[in-house]
XYZ file of C-alpha atoms in Angstrom:
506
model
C -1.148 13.158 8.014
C -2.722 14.264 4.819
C -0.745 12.757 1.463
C -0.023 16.497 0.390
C 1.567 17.135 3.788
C 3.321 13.700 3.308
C 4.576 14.692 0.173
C 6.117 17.855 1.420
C 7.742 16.190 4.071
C 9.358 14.085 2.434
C 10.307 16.298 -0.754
C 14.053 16.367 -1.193
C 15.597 16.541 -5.506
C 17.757 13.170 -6.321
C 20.144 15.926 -8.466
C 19.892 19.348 -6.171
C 23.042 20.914 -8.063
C 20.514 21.367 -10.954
C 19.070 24.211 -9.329
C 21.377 26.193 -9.016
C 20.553 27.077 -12.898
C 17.526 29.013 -11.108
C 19.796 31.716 -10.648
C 20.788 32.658 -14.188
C 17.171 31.901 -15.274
C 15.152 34.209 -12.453
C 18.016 36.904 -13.091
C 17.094 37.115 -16.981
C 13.333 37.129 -16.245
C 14.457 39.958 -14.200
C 16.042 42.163 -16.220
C 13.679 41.113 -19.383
C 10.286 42.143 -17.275
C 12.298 45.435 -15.651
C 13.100 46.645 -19.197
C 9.739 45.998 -20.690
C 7.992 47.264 -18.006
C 9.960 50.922 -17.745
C 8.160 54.086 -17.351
C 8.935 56.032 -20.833
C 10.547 59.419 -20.558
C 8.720 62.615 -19.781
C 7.833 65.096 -22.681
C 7.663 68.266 -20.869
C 4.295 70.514 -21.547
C 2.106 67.266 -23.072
C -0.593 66.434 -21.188
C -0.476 63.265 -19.115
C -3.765 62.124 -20.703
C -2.179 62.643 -24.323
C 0.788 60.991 -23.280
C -1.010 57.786 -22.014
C -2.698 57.541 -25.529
C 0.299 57.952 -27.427
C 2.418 55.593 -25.471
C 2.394 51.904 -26.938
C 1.905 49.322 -24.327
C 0.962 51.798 -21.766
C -0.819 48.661 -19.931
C 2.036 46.171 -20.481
C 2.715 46.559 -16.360
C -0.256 44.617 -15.535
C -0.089 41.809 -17.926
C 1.566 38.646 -18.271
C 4.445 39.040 -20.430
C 5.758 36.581 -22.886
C 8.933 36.740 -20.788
C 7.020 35.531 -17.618
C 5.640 32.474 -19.706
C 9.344 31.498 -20.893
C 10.783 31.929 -17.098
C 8.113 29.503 -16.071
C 9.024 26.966 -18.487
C 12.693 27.365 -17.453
C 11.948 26.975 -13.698
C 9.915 23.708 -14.808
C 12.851 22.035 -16.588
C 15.209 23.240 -14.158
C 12.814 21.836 -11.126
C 12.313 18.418 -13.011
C 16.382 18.399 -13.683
C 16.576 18.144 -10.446
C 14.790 15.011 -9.884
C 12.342 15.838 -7.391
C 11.547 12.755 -5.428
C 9.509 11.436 -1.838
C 9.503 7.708 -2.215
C 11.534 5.351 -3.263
C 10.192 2.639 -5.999
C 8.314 -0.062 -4.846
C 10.285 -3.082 -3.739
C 8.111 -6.160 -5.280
C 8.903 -8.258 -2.450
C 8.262 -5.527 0.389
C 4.625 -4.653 1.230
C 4.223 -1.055 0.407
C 1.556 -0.398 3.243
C 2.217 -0.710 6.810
C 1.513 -4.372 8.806
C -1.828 -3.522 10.375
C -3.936 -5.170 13.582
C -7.530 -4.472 13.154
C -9.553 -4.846 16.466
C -12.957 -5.345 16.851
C -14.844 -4.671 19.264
C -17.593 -7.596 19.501
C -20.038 -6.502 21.827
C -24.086 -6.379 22.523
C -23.993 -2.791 22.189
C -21.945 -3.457 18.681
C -25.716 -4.963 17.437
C -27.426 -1.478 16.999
C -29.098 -1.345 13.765
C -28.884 2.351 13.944
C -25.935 1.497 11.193
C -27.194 -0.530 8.650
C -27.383 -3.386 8.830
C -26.169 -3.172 12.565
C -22.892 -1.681 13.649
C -20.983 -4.913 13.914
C -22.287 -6.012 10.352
C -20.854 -2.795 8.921
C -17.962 -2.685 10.981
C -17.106 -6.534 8.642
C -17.818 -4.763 5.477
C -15.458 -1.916 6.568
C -12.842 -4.373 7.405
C -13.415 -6.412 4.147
C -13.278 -3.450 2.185
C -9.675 -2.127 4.005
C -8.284 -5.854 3.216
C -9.333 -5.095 -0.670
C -7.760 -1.481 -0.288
C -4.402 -2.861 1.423
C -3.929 -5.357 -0.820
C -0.373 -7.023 -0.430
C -0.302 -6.009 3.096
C 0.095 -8.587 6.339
C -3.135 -7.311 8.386
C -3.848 -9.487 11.281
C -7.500 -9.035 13.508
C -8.106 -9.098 16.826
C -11.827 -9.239 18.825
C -12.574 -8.617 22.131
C -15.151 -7.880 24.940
C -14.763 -8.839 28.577
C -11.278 -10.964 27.140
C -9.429 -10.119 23.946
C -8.245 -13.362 21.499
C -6.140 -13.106 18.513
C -8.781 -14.220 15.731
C -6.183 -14.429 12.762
C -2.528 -13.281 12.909
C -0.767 -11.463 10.241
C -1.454 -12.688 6.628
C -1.776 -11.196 3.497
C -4.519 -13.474 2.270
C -7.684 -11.522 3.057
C -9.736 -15.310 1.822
C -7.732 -16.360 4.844
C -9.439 -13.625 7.044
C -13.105 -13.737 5.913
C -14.602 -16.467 7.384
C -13.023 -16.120 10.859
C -14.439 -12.509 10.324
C -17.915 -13.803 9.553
C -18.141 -15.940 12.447
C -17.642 -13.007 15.301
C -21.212 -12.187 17.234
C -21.243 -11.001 20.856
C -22.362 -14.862 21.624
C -18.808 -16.144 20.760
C -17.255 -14.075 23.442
C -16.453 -15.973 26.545
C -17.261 -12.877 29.028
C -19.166 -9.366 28.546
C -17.396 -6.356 29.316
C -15.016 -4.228 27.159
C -11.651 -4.762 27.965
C -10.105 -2.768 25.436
C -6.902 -2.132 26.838
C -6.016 -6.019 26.536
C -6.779 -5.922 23.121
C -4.337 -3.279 22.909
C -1.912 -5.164 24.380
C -2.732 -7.894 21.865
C -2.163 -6.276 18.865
C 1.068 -4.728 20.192
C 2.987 -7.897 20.635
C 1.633 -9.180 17.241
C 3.581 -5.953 16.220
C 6.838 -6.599 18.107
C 7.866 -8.999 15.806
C 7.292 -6.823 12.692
C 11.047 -5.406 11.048
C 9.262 -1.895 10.836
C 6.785 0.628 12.613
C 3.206 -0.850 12.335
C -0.023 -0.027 12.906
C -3.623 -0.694 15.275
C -6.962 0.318 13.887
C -9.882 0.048 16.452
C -13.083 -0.695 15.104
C -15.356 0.079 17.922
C -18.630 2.321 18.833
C -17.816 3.969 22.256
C -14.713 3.684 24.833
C -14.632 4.244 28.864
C -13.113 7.715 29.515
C -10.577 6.109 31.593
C -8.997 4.238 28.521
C -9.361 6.869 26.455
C -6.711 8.737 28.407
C -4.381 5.705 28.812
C -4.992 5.352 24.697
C -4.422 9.203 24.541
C -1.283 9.235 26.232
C 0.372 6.196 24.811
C 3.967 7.208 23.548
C 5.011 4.424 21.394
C 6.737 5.715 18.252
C 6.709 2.302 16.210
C 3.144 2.247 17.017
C 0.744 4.302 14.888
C -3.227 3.840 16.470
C -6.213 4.944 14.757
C -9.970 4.982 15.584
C -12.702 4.013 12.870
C -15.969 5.060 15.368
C -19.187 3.049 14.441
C -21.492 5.861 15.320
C -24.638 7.017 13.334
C -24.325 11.132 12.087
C -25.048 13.346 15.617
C -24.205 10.379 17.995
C -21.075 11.147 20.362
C -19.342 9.406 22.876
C -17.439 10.848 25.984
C -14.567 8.289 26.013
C -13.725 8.478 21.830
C -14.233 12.065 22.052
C -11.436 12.302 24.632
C -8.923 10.182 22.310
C -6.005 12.201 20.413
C -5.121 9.736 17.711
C -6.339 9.723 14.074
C -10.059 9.044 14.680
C -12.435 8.831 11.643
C -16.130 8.366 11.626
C -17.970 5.511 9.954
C -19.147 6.596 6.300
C -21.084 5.194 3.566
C -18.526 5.264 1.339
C -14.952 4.254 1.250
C -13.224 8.043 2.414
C -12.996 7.134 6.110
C -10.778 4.169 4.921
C -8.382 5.941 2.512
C -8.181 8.886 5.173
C -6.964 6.304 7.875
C -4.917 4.392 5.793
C -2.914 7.222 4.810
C -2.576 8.542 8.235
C -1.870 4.958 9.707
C 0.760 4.041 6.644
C 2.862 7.680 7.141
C 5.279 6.420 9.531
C 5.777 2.847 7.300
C 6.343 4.755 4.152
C 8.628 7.496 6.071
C 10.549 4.214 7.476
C 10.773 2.690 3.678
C 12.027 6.166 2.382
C 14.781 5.731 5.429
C 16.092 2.097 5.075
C 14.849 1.187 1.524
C 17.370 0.084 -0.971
C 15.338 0.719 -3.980
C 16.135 3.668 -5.660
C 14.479 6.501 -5.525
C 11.690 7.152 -7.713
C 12.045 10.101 -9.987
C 9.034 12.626 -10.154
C 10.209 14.769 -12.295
C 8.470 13.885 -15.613
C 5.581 15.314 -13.579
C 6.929 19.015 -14.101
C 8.098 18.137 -17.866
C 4.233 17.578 -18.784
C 3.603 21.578 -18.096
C 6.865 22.655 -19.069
C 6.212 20.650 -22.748
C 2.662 22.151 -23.604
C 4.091 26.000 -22.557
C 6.466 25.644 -24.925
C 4.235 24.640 -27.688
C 2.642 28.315 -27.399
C 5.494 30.614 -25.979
C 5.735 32.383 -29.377
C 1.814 33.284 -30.521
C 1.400 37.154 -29.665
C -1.347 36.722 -26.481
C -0.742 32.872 -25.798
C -0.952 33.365 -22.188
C -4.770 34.591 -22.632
C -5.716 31.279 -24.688
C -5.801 28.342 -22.017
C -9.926 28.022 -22.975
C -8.373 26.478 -26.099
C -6.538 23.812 -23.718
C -9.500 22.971 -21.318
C -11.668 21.929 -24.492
C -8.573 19.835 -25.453
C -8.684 18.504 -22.225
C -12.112 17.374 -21.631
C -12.318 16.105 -24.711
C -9.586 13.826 -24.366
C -11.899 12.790 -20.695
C -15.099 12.730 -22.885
C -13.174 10.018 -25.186
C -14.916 6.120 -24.792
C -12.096 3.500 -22.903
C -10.660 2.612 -26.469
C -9.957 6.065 -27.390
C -8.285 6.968 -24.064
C -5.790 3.483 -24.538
C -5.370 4.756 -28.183
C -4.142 8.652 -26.185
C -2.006 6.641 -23.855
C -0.378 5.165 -26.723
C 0.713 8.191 -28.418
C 2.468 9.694 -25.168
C 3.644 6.307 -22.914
C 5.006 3.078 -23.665
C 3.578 0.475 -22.497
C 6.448 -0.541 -20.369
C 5.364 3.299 -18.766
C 1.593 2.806 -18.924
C 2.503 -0.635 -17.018
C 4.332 1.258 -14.507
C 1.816 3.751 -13.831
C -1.325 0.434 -13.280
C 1.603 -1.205 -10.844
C 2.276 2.068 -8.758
C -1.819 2.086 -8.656
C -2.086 -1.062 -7.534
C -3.548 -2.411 -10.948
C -1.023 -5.468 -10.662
C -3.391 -7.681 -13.086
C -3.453 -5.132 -15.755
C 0.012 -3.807 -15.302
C 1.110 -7.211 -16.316
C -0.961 -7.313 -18.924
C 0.863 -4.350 -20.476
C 4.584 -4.760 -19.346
C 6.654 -5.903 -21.950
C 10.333 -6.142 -19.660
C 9.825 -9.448 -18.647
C 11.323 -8.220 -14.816
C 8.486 -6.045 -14.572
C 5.754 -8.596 -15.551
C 6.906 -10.995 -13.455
C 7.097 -8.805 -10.708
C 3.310 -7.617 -11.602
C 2.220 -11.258 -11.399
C 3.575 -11.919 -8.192
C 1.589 -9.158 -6.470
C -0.856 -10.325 -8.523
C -1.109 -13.824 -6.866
C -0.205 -15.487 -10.260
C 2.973 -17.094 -8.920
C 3.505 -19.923 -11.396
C 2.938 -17.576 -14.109
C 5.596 -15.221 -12.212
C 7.854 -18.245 -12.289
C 7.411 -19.216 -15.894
C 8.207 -15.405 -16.331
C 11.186 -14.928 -14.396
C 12.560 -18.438 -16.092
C 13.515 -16.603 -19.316
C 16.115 -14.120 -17.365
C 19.344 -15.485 -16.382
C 20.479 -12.972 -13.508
C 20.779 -13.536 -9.757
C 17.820 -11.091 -9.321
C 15.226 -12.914 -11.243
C 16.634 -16.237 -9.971
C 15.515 -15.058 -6.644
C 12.175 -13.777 -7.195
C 11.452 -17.297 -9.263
C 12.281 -19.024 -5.945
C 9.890 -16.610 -3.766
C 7.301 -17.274 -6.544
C 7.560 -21.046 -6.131
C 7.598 -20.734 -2.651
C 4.146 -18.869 -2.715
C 2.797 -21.529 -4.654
C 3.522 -24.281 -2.284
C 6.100 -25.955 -5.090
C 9.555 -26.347 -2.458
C 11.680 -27.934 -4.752
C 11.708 -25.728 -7.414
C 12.141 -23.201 -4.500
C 15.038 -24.648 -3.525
C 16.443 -25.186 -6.866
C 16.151 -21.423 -7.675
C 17.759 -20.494 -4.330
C 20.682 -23.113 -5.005
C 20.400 -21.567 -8.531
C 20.638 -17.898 -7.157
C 23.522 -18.462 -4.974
C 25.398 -19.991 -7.986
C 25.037 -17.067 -10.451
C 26.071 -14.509 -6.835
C 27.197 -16.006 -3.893
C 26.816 -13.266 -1.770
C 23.044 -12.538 -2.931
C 20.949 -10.803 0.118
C 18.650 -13.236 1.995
C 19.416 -16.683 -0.983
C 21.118 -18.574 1.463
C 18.571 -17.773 4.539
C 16.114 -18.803 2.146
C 17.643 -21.460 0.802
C 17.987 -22.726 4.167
C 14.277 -22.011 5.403
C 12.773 -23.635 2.245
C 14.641 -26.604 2.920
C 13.418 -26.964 6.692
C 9.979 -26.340 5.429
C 10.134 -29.431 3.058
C 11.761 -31.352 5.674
C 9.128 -30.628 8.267
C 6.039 -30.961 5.276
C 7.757 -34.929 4.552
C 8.593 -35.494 8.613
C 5.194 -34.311 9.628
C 3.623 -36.895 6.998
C 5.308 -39.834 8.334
C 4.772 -39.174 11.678
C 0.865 -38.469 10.782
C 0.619 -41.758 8.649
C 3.032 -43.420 10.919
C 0.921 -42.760 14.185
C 3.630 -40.658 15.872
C 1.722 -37.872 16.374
C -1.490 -38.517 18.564
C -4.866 -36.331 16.895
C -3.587 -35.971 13.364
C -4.418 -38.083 10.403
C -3.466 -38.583 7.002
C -5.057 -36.171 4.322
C -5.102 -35.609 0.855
C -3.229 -33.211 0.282
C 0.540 -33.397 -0.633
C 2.669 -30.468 -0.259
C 5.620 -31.223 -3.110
C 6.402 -34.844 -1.672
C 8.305 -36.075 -4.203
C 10.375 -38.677 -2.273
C 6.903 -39.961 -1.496
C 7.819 -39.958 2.062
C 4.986 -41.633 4.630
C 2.623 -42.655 1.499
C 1.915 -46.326 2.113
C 1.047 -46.675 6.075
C -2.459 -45.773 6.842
C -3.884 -45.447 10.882
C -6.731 -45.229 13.033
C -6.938 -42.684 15.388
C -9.184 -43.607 18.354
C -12.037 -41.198 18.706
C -12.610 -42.180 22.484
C -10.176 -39.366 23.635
C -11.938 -36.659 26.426
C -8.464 -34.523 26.491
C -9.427 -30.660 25.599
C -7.572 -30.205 22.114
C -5.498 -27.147 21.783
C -5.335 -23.874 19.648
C -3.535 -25.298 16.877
C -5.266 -28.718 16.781
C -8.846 -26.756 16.669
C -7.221 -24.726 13.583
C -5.884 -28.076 11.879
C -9.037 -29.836 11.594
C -12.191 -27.843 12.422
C -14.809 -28.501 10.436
C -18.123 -27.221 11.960
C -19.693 -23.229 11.495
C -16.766 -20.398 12.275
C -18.597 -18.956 15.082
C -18.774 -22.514 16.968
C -14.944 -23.062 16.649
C -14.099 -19.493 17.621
C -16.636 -19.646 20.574
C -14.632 -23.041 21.358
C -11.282 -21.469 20.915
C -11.969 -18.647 23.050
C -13.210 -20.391 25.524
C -9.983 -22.252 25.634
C -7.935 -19.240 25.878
C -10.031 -17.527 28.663
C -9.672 -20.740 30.820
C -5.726 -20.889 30.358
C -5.871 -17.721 31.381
């Protein structure tokens, strides 16, 4: 779905009893333009081509009227009354874009240099770029051939993706073939767990027919799929010609992306508007913008002729150098409302750079990534709200204690606070299991893990002074989570050992 056809979907006015002042304001336009525009009274025996000359305004009928300019300007202000609206305001701790599986298809036939570099090279700079475009969002990635592995599951760290991305080649894979319906059935249950509707983008360069139908006819509402198809301009393929899903072909710049991550995030942002609690966002300043600079002119004899005046205005003010433009911005928007308009854009870093309510820059450095800064922030409000959000932001940053401090802290200023005490609770397991999991590694209770360096917030200095040596004799095959805890050779030689694991327990 296109955003436009989004948009109208989802139009509905926050304050629809506002339009019913459409009525007195077409019904005056009405009767204004039917007077003006009147045929005068016949003059018996005068010519009709004398009459036409002496008649003032004998033309008038197929001009704009100054009438027609004022109705417009009341139909603006009585549309932008109304609050016209199709998304709610973004929730700072809700992902605005849809959870997302990516699979790859990793494949000899995935080598073609026919795509520079070669398909599957450009297929990772697609992906990388998507990460960058849905940043914030959990995106997890799948690969497959003859089997299909989980490669990373859902994060919204794209550092945590890249390597693991750089390391699939067609040599990794346990088996040849192309068993893309498994890796369907991957990415699905790494969905199931997901609150809301999510989405599956394959990244792949032809399909068998036969899946293409079973892909075709899958009916799973919560389940948007789209196709990103790594073929060169003028190649086809019978099998991704066959699918009926949002299919986009590879291009060289970033418009096959946007166009799929609209379509793909529809249903997410449809399910937000639904089951948000945000409130809605009103548009309607959009239509007072129009409305304003009509109103500046309604009175000069002709104004509706004089819009050249306008466009010059207008590229000007886009011919203007960076500074100048800020300078513009200044004399219409706060910067409160010039912050808003980065953080809606995704501009988090320099949306809290121009916030001045300290809920809003906070909030802006927490999408940012900048959660001690967030913290710090939110540490100069005293409601339940910002409370909160300090402990997420301490959470983020790996500091549980003050976590649980601004949970406890939360709960104290409201009680009854959505999700403080489920967090409270959580962030206190997690510290538990950080300390119990350091004992038992520097305590020798738990066979193929040794003491690091790093200390995750262990204050009570729990498991510090016992130190062990873990016999390097052992022939037992390690598993998943023990390859993830301690590999430390190329990414391609762990994931070829990891999926070699898999496909055998399978």
């Amino acid at each position: 779905m296109s955003e436009l056809g989004f948009i109208l979907s989802e139009l509905h006015f926050i304050r629809p009893l506002w339009l019913l002042l459409l009525i007195p304001a077409l019904l005056v336009w009405f009767l204004v333009r039917r007077r003006a525009t009147r045929q005068g009274p016949e003059i018996d025996g005068l010519a009709p081509h004398l009459r036409a000359a002496l008649t003032v305004g004998s033309g008038r009928k197929k001009r704009l009227l100054p009438i027609d300019g004022v109705a417009l300007v009341l139909v603006l202000a009585v549309l932008g009354s109304a609050g016209p609206t199709w998304s709610r305001q973004p929730d700072p701790f809700v992902a605005q874009t849809a959870p997302m599986v990516v699979v790859l298809k990793v494949t000899p036939s995935m080598t073609a240099n026919d795509i520079a570099p070669t398909r599957l090279e450009r297929a990772k700079q697609k992906i990388t770029d998507l990460l960058a475009l849905r940043a914030g969002a959990r995106t997890a990635l799948v690969a497959y051939a003859g089997t299909a592995h989980s490669v990373v599951p859902m994060t919204n760290d794209p550092t945590v993706m890249q390597p693991y991305l750089e390391g699939l080649a067609p040599d990794v894979m346990p088996r040849e073939g192309d068993d893309v319906a498994a890796a369907l059935d991957r990415a699905r249950s790494m969905l199931a767990s997901a609150d809301t509707s999510g989405a599956i983008l394959l990244v792949l360069d032809a399909l068998d027919p036969a899946d293409a139908n079973a892909l075709a006819g899958d009916e799973n509402a919560d389940v948007a799929i789209g196709v990103l198809a790594m073929l060169p301009t003028g190649a086809s393929d019978p099998g991704l010609d066959a699918v009926d899903k949002v299919k986009v072909r590879v291009t060289p710049d970033d418009s096959d992306l946007r166009t799929l991550d609209r379509s793909l995030n529809a249903d997410y942002r449809r399910a937000l508007n639904e089951t948000g609690s945000q409130p809605w966002d009103d548009r309607g300043w959009m239509l007072a913008i129009p409305a304003a600079l009509l109103t500046l002119i309604w009175f000069r004899r002709g104004w509706t002729m004089r819009w050249s005046a306008w466009a010059l205005v207008a590229g000007l003010t886009l011919s203007l150098p960076d500074q100048a433009k800020a300078g513009v911005a200044d004399w219409f928007l706060t910067p409160d409302q010039q912050g808003q308009i980065a953080f809606n854009n995704k501009e988090y870093k320099r949306a809290a750079a121009l916030f001045v309510d300290p809920m809003w820059k906070a909030r802006a450095l927490y999408k940012d990534g900048q959660y001690e800064e967030a913290a710090r922030t939110y540490d100069r409000l005293d409601t339940a709200e910002a409370a909160f959000a300090k402990g997420m932001a301490h959470m983020r940053s790996r500091g549980y204690r003050d976590g649980i401090a601004a949970f406890e802290e939360t709960l104290k200023l409201d009680p009854d606070f959505p999700q403080a005490a489920a967090n409270l609770k959580a962030a206190r397991e997690i510290l538990d299991y950080i300390e119990t999991t350091r004992e038992q590694s520097d305590t020798g209770e738990e066979a193929g893990i040794g003491a690091d360096d790093t200390v995750f917030d262990n204050e009570e200095e729990r498991g510090t002074e016992t130190e062990m040596n873990v016999s390097e004799d052992g022939d037992r095959l390690l598993t998943t989570d023990q390859w993830m805890s301690f590999v430390d050779t190329r990414t391609g030689d762990f994931l070829r050992q990891r999926f070699a694991i898999e496909a055998a327990e399978q």
